[in-house]
Amino acid sequence: MSEFAIIQEYFSTIQQLDNPAVALGIGDDAAILNIPKGQQLVVSTDTMNIGRHFPENAPAEAIAYRAVATAVSDLAAMAAKPLGFTLSLSLTDVDQHWLQQFSKGLLKASTAFKIPLVGGDTTRGPLSIAVQVMGCVSVGDAVRRSGAQLGDDIYVSNYLGDAALALPLVLGEKSYQQDDAFLSKQFYYPEPQLELGLTLKGIASSMIDISDGLLSDLGHICKLSDCQAQLDENSIPVSPYLTKHLSSKEALTLALTGGDDYQLCFTAAKEQAEQIKAIEKRLATPLSKVGEVVEGSGVYCLDEQGKAIEFKHSGFNHFR
Ligand code: ADP
Ligand code: MG
């Protein structure tokens, strides 16, 4: 099967040619996207390598979905609306069944997040998937990591830790019996918080998606906003699945330091508390107030006595 036949068969079908953002999709030297007047282009890339980001035997449909979902999560964290994405794919060989499943996962994600595939590159090499997402936001409205202010509240969406709990499961090292299906879905089919991100425009002072763990990712906000985060042990939205399968200390540790949940962490002025309650209700998305922005640096989680809890690692880091 030629490179062109592969593109035709498995990728050109995911273009959403009726999408108003796409002036020209797959097939030319480059794609052309329409950016609405008064908006800025928001761009982010994520690469997934075999053996590093997913196991050798991971289902192709799931890998594709996860690759797009995690990239889209970066748009959510900027309060941007998806415009389109490109896909750089390295394949060791042409396995039509694998490609078919992969294409199915792409289509699912593309449809779910209303983001068309507009181009890419297909080469031979160790399996690697690079997704570049493009989105748009009104000029000046993107929510950055650098906007947290002293006295702001810190919030987290939904629950933390499921994906980290699922890791040994997807690596085939462990089983959680009747919870296996749910947990593996949490890992492979993360739900980027697009609607929440968009809704928080003008409300959140800073925002980040949690890919490496809350302590680590909130640390990026603190660094760029020049502040400290104090978390309250009892307000962390630890997933009930962690509490079920781990000791309470292990559960808290994994919720704070485990990655791959792709929930949003954001800060907001105290005056926004009512608004945020209303958003929580309207979107039916739990938003937990987990702590406060104070003077200083770094991220601390305090126990009931107000003492900082120590953790061995704060989160995932490729080059540690
Ligand atoms: P060029 O040599 O000009 O870079 P290619 O032969 O690489 O063109 O690609 C032809 C067309 O197919 C381009 O529009 C490109 O964006 C698209 N394309 C190639 N690989 C992919 C892919 N994996 N997913 C989506 N589109 C792709
Ligand atoms: Mg090319």
CSV table of C-alpha atoms and ligand atoms in Angstrom, one decimal:
chain,number,residue,atom,x,y,z
A,1,MET,CA,0.0,0.0,0.0
A,2,SER,CA,1.5,3.4,-1.0
A,3,GLU,CA,1.8,6.4,1.3
A,4,PHE,CA,-0.9,8.1,-0.8
A,5,ALA,CA,-3.3,5.2,-0.6
A,6,ILE,CA,-2.8,5.1,3.2
A,7,ILE,CA,-3.6,8.8,3.4
A,8,GLN,CA,-6.6,8.5,1.1
A,9,GLU,CA,-8.0,5.4,2.9
A,10,TYR,CA,-7.4,6.2,6.6
A,11,PHE,CA,-6.9,9.9,7.0
A,12,SER,CA,-8.7,11.9,4.3
A,13,THR,CA,-12.0,10.5,5.8
A,14,ILE,CA,-11.5,12.5,8.9
A,15,GLN,CA,-11.5,15.9,7.4
A,16,GLN,CA,-14.9,17.3,8.2
A,17,LEU,CA,-15.0,19.2,4.9
A,18,ASP,CA,-18.2,20.9,6.0
A,19,ASN,CA,-16.4,22.4,8.9
A,20,PRO,CA,-16.3,26.2,8.4
A,21,ALA,CA,-12.8,26.4,9.7
A,22,VAL,CA,-11.4,24.3,6.8
A,23,ALA,CA,-10.8,26.3,3.6
A,24,LEU,CA,-8.6,23.6,2.2
A,25,GLY,CA,-8.0,20.2,3.9
A,26,ILE,CA,-5.8,17.2,3.1
A,27,GLY,CA,-4.3,16.7,-0.3
A,28,ASP,CA,-2.5,19.9,-1.2
A,29,ASP,CA,1.0,21.0,0.0
A,30,ALA,CA,-0.6,22.6,3.0
A,31,ALA,CA,-4.0,23.2,4.6
A,32,ILE,CA,-5.7,26.5,4.8
A,33,LEU,CA,-7.8,27.4,7.9
A,34,ASN,CA,-10.2,30.2,8.4
A,35,ILE,CA,-9.5,32.1,11.6
A,36,PRO,CA,-12.6,34.1,12.7
A,37,LYS,CA,-12.1,37.9,12.8
A,38,GLY,CA,-10.7,39.3,16.0
A,39,GLN,CA,-9.3,35.9,17.1
A,40,GLN,CA,-5.8,34.6,17.8
A,41,LEU,CA,-4.4,31.2,16.7
A,42,VAL,CA,-3.5,28.9,19.6
A,43,VAL,CA,-1.1,26.1,18.7
A,44,SER,CA,0.2,23.1,20.6
A,45,THR,CA,2.0,19.8,19.8
A,46,ASP,CA,2.1,16.5,21.6
A,47,THR,CA,4.2,13.4,20.7
A,48,MET,CA,3.5,9.9,21.8
A,49,ASN,CA,6.2,7.2,21.4
A,50,ILE,CA,5.8,3.5,21.6
A,51,GLY,CA,7.1,2.0,24.8
A,52,ARG,CA,7.2,5.4,26.4
A,53,HIS,CA,3.6,6.8,26.3
A,54,PHE,CA,1.8,3.5,25.5
A,55,PRO,CA,2.7,-0.2,25.7
A,56,GLU,CA,3.6,-2.2,22.6
A,57,ASN,CA,0.3,-4.0,22.5
A,58,ALA,CA,-2.0,-1.0,23.1
A,59,PRO,CA,-5.1,-1.0,21.0
A,60,ALA,CA,-4.7,1.2,18.0
A,61,GLU,CA,-8.1,2.8,18.3
A,62,ALA,CA,-7.3,3.8,21.9
A,63,ILE,CA,-3.9,5.2,21.1
A,64,ALA,CA,-5.3,7.4,18.4
A,65,TYR,CA,-8.1,8.7,20.6
A,66,ARG,CA,-5.8,9.4,23.4
A,67,ALA,CA,-3.2,11.2,21.2
A,68,VAL,CA,-5.9,13.6,20.0
A,69,ALA,CA,-7.7,14.0,23.3
A,70,THR,CA,-4.5,14.9,25.2
A,71,ALA,CA,-3.5,17.4,22.6
A,72,VAL,CA,-7.0,19.0,22.6
A,73,SER,CA,-6.7,19.2,26.4
A,74,ASP,CA,-4.0,21.9,25.9
A,75,LEU,CA,-6.5,24.0,24.0
A,76,ALA,CA,-9.0,23.5,26.8
A,77,ALA,CA,-6.4,24.8,29.3
A,78,MET,CA,-5.9,28.0,27.2
A,79,ALA,CA,-9.7,28.5,26.9
A,80,ALA,CA,-9.4,28.0,23.2
A,81,LYS,CA,-11.9,26.6,20.8
A,82,PRO,CA,-10.6,23.8,18.4
A,83,LEU,CA,-10.0,24.7,14.8
A,84,GLY,CA,-8.2,21.7,13.4
A,85,PHE,CA,-5.3,19.3,13.9
A,86,THR,CA,-2.4,17.7,12.0
A,87,LEU,CA,-1.0,14.2,12.5
A,88,SER,CA,2.6,13.2,12.0
A,89,LEU,CA,2.7,9.4,12.0
A,90,SER,CA,5.7,7.1,11.9
A,91,LEU,CA,4.9,3.5,11.1
A,92,THR,CA,7.2,0.5,11.2
A,93,ASP,CA,5.1,-1.3,8.5
A,94,VAL,CA,1.7,-1.0,6.9
A,95,ASP,CA,-0.7,-3.1,9.0
A,96,GLN,CA,-4.1,-2.5,7.5
A,97,HIS,CA,-6.1,-3.8,10.4
A,98,TRP,CA,-4.1,-1.6,12.8
A,99,LEU,CA,-4.5,1.4,10.5
A,100,GLN,CA,-8.2,0.8,10.3
A,101,GLN,CA,-8.6,0.7,14.1
A,102,PHE,CA,-6.3,3.8,14.4
A,103,SER,CA,-8.4,5.7,11.9
A,104,LYS,CA,-11.5,4.7,13.9
A,105,GLY,CA,-10.0,6.2,17.0
A,106,LEU,CA,-9.1,9.4,15.1
A,107,LEU,CA,-12.6,9.7,13.8
A,108,LYS,CA,-14.1,9.2,17.3
A,109,ALA,CA,-11.9,11.9,18.8
A,110,SER,CA,-12.3,14.3,15.8
A,111,THR,CA,-16.1,14.0,16.1
A,112,ALA,CA,-16.2,14.2,19.9
A,113,PHE,CA,-14.2,17.4,20.0
A,114,LYS,CA,-15.4,18.9,16.7
A,115,ILE,CA,-11.8,19.1,15.5
A,116,PRO,CA,-11.1,18.2,11.8
A,117,LEU,CA,-7.9,16.5,10.7
A,118,VAL,CA,-6.5,19.0,8.1
A,119,GLY,CA,-3.1,17.5,7.2
A,120,GLY,CA,0.0,15.6,8.4
A,121,ASP,CA,2.9,13.5,7.4
A,122,THR,CA,3.3,9.8,7.1
A,123,THR,CA,6.8,8.2,7.3
A,124,ARG,CA,8.5,4.9,8.1
A,125,GLY,CA,10.1,4.5,11.6
A,126,PRO,CA,9.4,3.3,15.1
A,127,LEU,CA,5.8,3.9,15.9
A,128,SER,CA,5.3,7.5,16.9
A,129,ILE,CA,2.3,9.8,16.8
A,130,ALA,CA,2.6,13.5,16.9
A,131,VAL,CA,-0.5,15.6,17.0
A,132,GLN,CA,-0.5,19.3,16.5
A,133,VAL,CA,-3.7,21.1,17.5
A,134,MET,CA,-4.8,24.5,16.4
A,135,GLY,CA,-7.5,26.5,18.1
A,136,CYS,CA,-8.7,30.1,18.4
A,137,VAL,CA,-9.6,32.5,21.1
A,138,SER,CA,-10.6,36.2,21.0
A,139,VAL,CA,-7.6,38.5,21.1
A,140,GLY,CA,-6.2,38.7,24.6
A,141,ASP,CA,-8.7,36.2,26.1
A,142,ALA,CA,-6.5,33.1,26.4
A,143,VAL,CA,-6.0,32.0,30.0
A,144,ARG,CA,-2.3,31.7,30.8
A,145,ARG,CA,-0.3,30.0,33.5
A,146,SER,CA,1.1,33.3,34.6
A,147,GLY,CA,-2.1,35.0,35.8
A,148,ALA,CA,-2.5,33.7,39.4
A,149,GLN,CA,-2.9,36.4,42.0
A,150,LEU,CA,-2.2,36.3,45.8
A,151,GLY,CA,-5.4,35.3,47.6
A,152,ASP,CA,-6.9,33.5,44.6
A,153,ASP,CA,-8.6,30.2,45.2
A,154,ILE,CA,-7.3,27.1,43.5
A,155,TYR,CA,-9.7,24.7,41.8
A,156,VAL,CA,-9.6,21.2,40.2
A,157,SER,CA,-12.2,19.7,37.9
A,158,ASN,CA,-13.7,16.2,38.5
A,159,TYR,CA,-11.6,13.6,40.3
A,160,LEU,CA,-7.9,12.8,40.3
A,161,GLY,CA,-5.9,9.6,40.1
A,162,ASP,CA,-7.9,7.2,37.9
A,163,ALA,CA,-5.4,7.3,35.0
A,164,ALA,CA,-2.4,6.8,37.3
A,165,LEU,CA,-4.2,3.9,39.0
A,166,ALA,CA,-4.9,2.4,35.6
A,167,LEU,CA,-1.2,2.6,34.5
A,168,PRO,CA,-0.1,-0.8,35.9
A,169,LEU,CA,-3.3,-2.2,34.4
A,170,VAL,CA,-2.7,-1.0,30.9
A,171,LEU,CA,0.9,-2.3,31.2
A,172,GLY,CA,-0.6,-5.7,31.9
A,173,GLU,CA,1.0,-5.8,35.4
A,174,LYS,CA,-2.1,-5.7,37.5
A,175,SER,CA,-5.9,-6.3,37.5
A,176,TYR,CA,-8.6,-4.4,39.5
A,177,GLN,CA,-11.1,-7.1,38.6
A,178,GLN,CA,-14.5,-5.5,37.9
A,179,ASP,CA,-13.0,-2.0,37.7
A,180,ASP,CA,-10.6,-2.9,34.9
A,181,ALA,CA,-12.9,-1.7,32.1
A,182,PHE,CA,-13.7,1.6,33.7
A,183,LEU,CA,-10.1,2.3,34.6
A,184,SER,CA,-8.6,1.4,31.3
A,185,LYS,CA,-11.2,3.7,29.7
A,186,GLN,CA,-10.1,6.5,32.0
A,187,PHE,CA,-6.5,6.0,30.7
A,188,TYR,CA,-7.1,5.7,27.0
A,189,TYR,CA,-10.2,7.9,26.6
A,190,PRO,CA,-9.5,11.0,28.7
A,191,GLU,CA,-12.1,13.8,28.4
A,192,PRO,CA,-10.5,17.1,27.6
A,193,GLN,CA,-12.4,19.8,29.5
A,194,LEU,CA,-13.1,21.9,26.5
A,195,GLU,CA,-16.4,23.4,27.6
A,196,LEU,CA,-15.2,24.1,31.1
A,197,GLY,CA,-12.1,25.8,29.7
A,198,LEU,CA,-14.1,28.0,27.4
A,199,THR,CA,-16.6,28.8,30.2
A,200,LEU,CA,-13.7,29.9,32.5
A,201,LYS,CA,-12.6,32.6,30.1
A,202,GLY,CA,-12.6,35.8,32.0
A,203,ILE,CA,-13.2,34.0,35.3
A,204,ALA,CA,-10.0,31.9,35.8
A,205,SER,CA,-6.9,34.0,36.4
A,206,SER,CA,-4.6,31.1,35.4
A,207,MET,CA,-5.2,27.6,34.2
A,208,ILE,CA,-3.3,24.4,33.3
A,209,ASP,CA,-4.3,20.9,32.3
A,210,ILE,CA,-3.1,18.2,34.7
A,211,SER,CA,-1.0,15.8,32.5
A,212,ASP,CA,1.9,15.1,34.9
A,213,GLY,CA,0.2,15.4,38.3
A,214,LEU,CA,-1.4,18.2,40.3
A,215,LEU,CA,1.7,19.1,42.4
A,216,SER,CA,3.9,19.2,39.3
A,217,ASP,CA,1.5,21.1,37.0
A,218,LEU,CA,0.3,23.6,39.6
A,219,GLY,CA,4.0,24.1,40.2
A,220,HIS,CA,4.2,25.5,36.7
A,221,ILE,CA,1.5,28.0,37.5
A,222,CYS,CA,3.3,29.0,40.7
A,223,LYS,CA,6.6,29.5,38.9
A,224,LEU,CA,5.1,31.6,36.1
A,225,SER,CA,2.9,33.6,38.5
A,226,ASP,CA,5.6,34.0,41.1
A,227,CYS,CA,3.5,32.6,44.0
A,228,GLN,CA,3.0,29.7,46.2
A,229,ALA,CA,0.1,27.2,46.3
A,230,GLN,CA,-1.2,25.8,49.6
A,231,LEU,CA,-3.4,22.8,49.1
A,232,ASP,CA,-5.6,21.4,51.8
A,233,GLU,CA,-5.3,17.6,52.2
A,234,ASN,CA,-9.0,17.1,52.8
A,235,SER,CA,-10.3,19.0,49.8
A,236,ILE,CA,-8.4,17.1,47.1
A,237,PRO,CA,-10.9,15.3,44.9
A,238,VAL,CA,-9.4,11.9,45.2
A,239,SER,CA,-11.1,9.5,42.9
A,240,PRO,CA,-13.3,6.9,44.8
A,241,TYR,CA,-11.5,4.2,42.8
A,242,LEU,CA,-8.2,5.1,44.5
A,243,THR,CA,-9.8,5.0,47.9
A,244,LYS,CA,-11.3,1.7,47.1
A,245,HIS,CA,-8.0,0.0,45.9
A,246,LEU,CA,-5.4,1.8,47.9
A,247,SER,CA,-4.7,3.0,51.5
A,248,SER,CA,-5.7,6.6,52.2
A,249,LYS,CA,-2.1,7.8,52.1
A,250,GLU,CA,-1.4,6.0,48.8
A,251,ALA,CA,-4.6,7.3,47.3
A,252,LEU,CA,-3.8,10.9,48.2
A,253,THR,CA,-0.2,10.5,46.9
A,254,LEU,CA,-1.4,9.1,43.6
A,255,ALA,CA,-4.1,11.8,43.2
A,256,LEU,CA,-1.5,14.5,43.8
A,257,THR,CA,1.4,13.1,41.9
A,258,GLY,CA,-0.1,10.8,39.3
A,259,GLY,CA,-0.5,12.1,35.7
A,260,ASP,CA,-2.7,11.5,32.7
A,261,ASP,CA,-6.1,12.6,34.1
A,262,TYR,CA,-6.2,15.7,31.9
A,263,GLN,CA,-8.4,17.6,34.3
A,264,LEU,CA,-8.1,21.3,34.6
A,265,CYS,CA,-6.5,23.1,37.5
A,266,PHE,CA,-7.3,26.9,37.7
A,267,THR,CA,-7.1,29.8,40.0
A,268,ALA,CA,-9.7,32.5,40.4
A,269,ALA,CA,-10.3,35.5,42.6
A,270,LYS,CA,-12.5,34.8,45.7
A,271,GLU,CA,-15.2,37.1,44.2
A,272,GLN,CA,-15.7,34.5,41.5
A,273,ALA,CA,-16.8,31.7,43.9
A,274,GLU,CA,-20.5,32.2,43.2
A,275,GLN,CA,-19.9,32.2,39.4
A,276,ILE,CA,-17.8,29.0,39.7
A,277,LYS,CA,-20.6,27.3,41.7
A,278,ALA,CA,-23.0,28.2,39.0
A,279,ILE,CA,-20.7,26.8,36.3
A,280,GLU,CA,-20.2,23.6,38.3
A,281,LYS,CA,-24.0,23.1,38.4
A,282,ARG,CA,-24.6,24.1,34.7
A,283,LEU,CA,-21.9,21.8,33.3
A,284,ALA,CA,-22.5,19.1,35.9
A,285,THR,CA,-18.8,19.0,36.4
A,286,PRO,CA,-17.5,18.8,40.0
A,287,LEU,CA,-15.2,21.8,40.7
A,288,SER,CA,-13.3,21.4,44.0
A,289,LYS,CA,-11.7,24.3,45.7
A,290,VAL,CA,-8.4,22.7,46.8
A,291,GLY,CA,-6.4,25.5,48.2
A,292,GLU,CA,-5.2,29.1,48.0
A,293,VAL,CA,-2.5,31.2,46.3
A,294,VAL,CA,-0.1,32.7,48.8
A,295,GLU,CA,3.2,34.6,48.8
A,296,GLY,CA,6.2,32.5,48.2
A,297,SER,CA,7.1,29.7,45.8
A,298,GLY,CA,6.3,26.0,45.2
A,299,VAL,CA,3.3,23.8,46.0
A,300,TYR,CA,2.5,22.5,49.4
A,301,CYS,CA,-0.2,20.2,50.6
A,302,LEU,CA,-1.0,20.7,54.2
A,303,ASP,CA,-2.5,18.2,56.6
A,304,GLU,CA,-5.1,18.9,59.3
A,305,GLN,CA,-2.4,20.3,61.6
A,306,GLY,CA,-1.3,22.7,58.8
A,307,LYS,CA,1.9,20.8,58.3
A,308,ALA,CA,3.3,20.2,54.8
A,309,ILE,CA,3.0,16.6,53.7
A,310,GLU,CA,6.2,15.2,52.0
A,311,PHE,CA,6.1,13.4,48.7
A,312,LYS,CA,9.0,11.5,47.1
A,313,HIS,CA,8.1,12.7,43.6
A,314,SER,CA,5.8,15.5,42.5
A,315,GLY,CA,5.0,14.1,39.1
A,316,PHE,CA,6.2,12.8,35.8
A,317,ASN,CA,9.3,14.2,34.2
A,318,HIS,CA,10.8,12.6,31.1
A,319,PHE,CA,14.4,13.6,31.8
A,320,ARG,CA,14.6,13.1,35.6
B,1,ADP,P1,4.2,16.8,0.8
B,1,ADP,O1,5.2,15.9,0.2
B,1,ADP,O2,3.9,18.0,0.0
B,1,ADP,O3,4.5,17.1,2.3
B,1,ADP,P2,2.7,14.5,1.5
B,1,ADP,O4,2.8,13.5,0.4
B,1,ADP,O5,3.5,14.4,2.7
B,1,ADP,O6,2.9,16.0,0.9
B,1,ADP,O7,1.2,14.6,2.0
B,1,ADP,C1,0.1,14.8,1.0
B,1,ADP,C2,-1.1,15.3,1.7
B,1,ADP,O8,-1.6,14.4,2.7
B,1,ADP,C3,-0.9,16.6,2.5
B,1,ADP,O9,-2.0,17.4,2.4
B,1,ADP,C4,-0.7,16.1,3.9
B,1,ADP,O10,-1.0,17.1,4.8
B,1,ADP,C5,-1.6,14.9,4.0
B,1,ADP,N1,-1.1,13.9,4.9
B,1,ADP,C6,0.0,13.2,4.9
B,1,ADP,N2,0.1,12.3,6.0
B,1,ADP,C7,-1.1,12.6,6.7
B,1,ADP,C8,-1.6,12.0,7.9
B,1,ADP,N3,-0.9,11.1,8.6
B,1,ADP,N4,-2.7,12.5,8.3
B,1,ADP,C9,-3.4,13.5,7.7
B,1,ADP,N5,-3.0,14.0,6.5
B,1,ADP,C10,-1.8,13.6,6.0
B,2,MG,MG,5.1,15.7,3.6
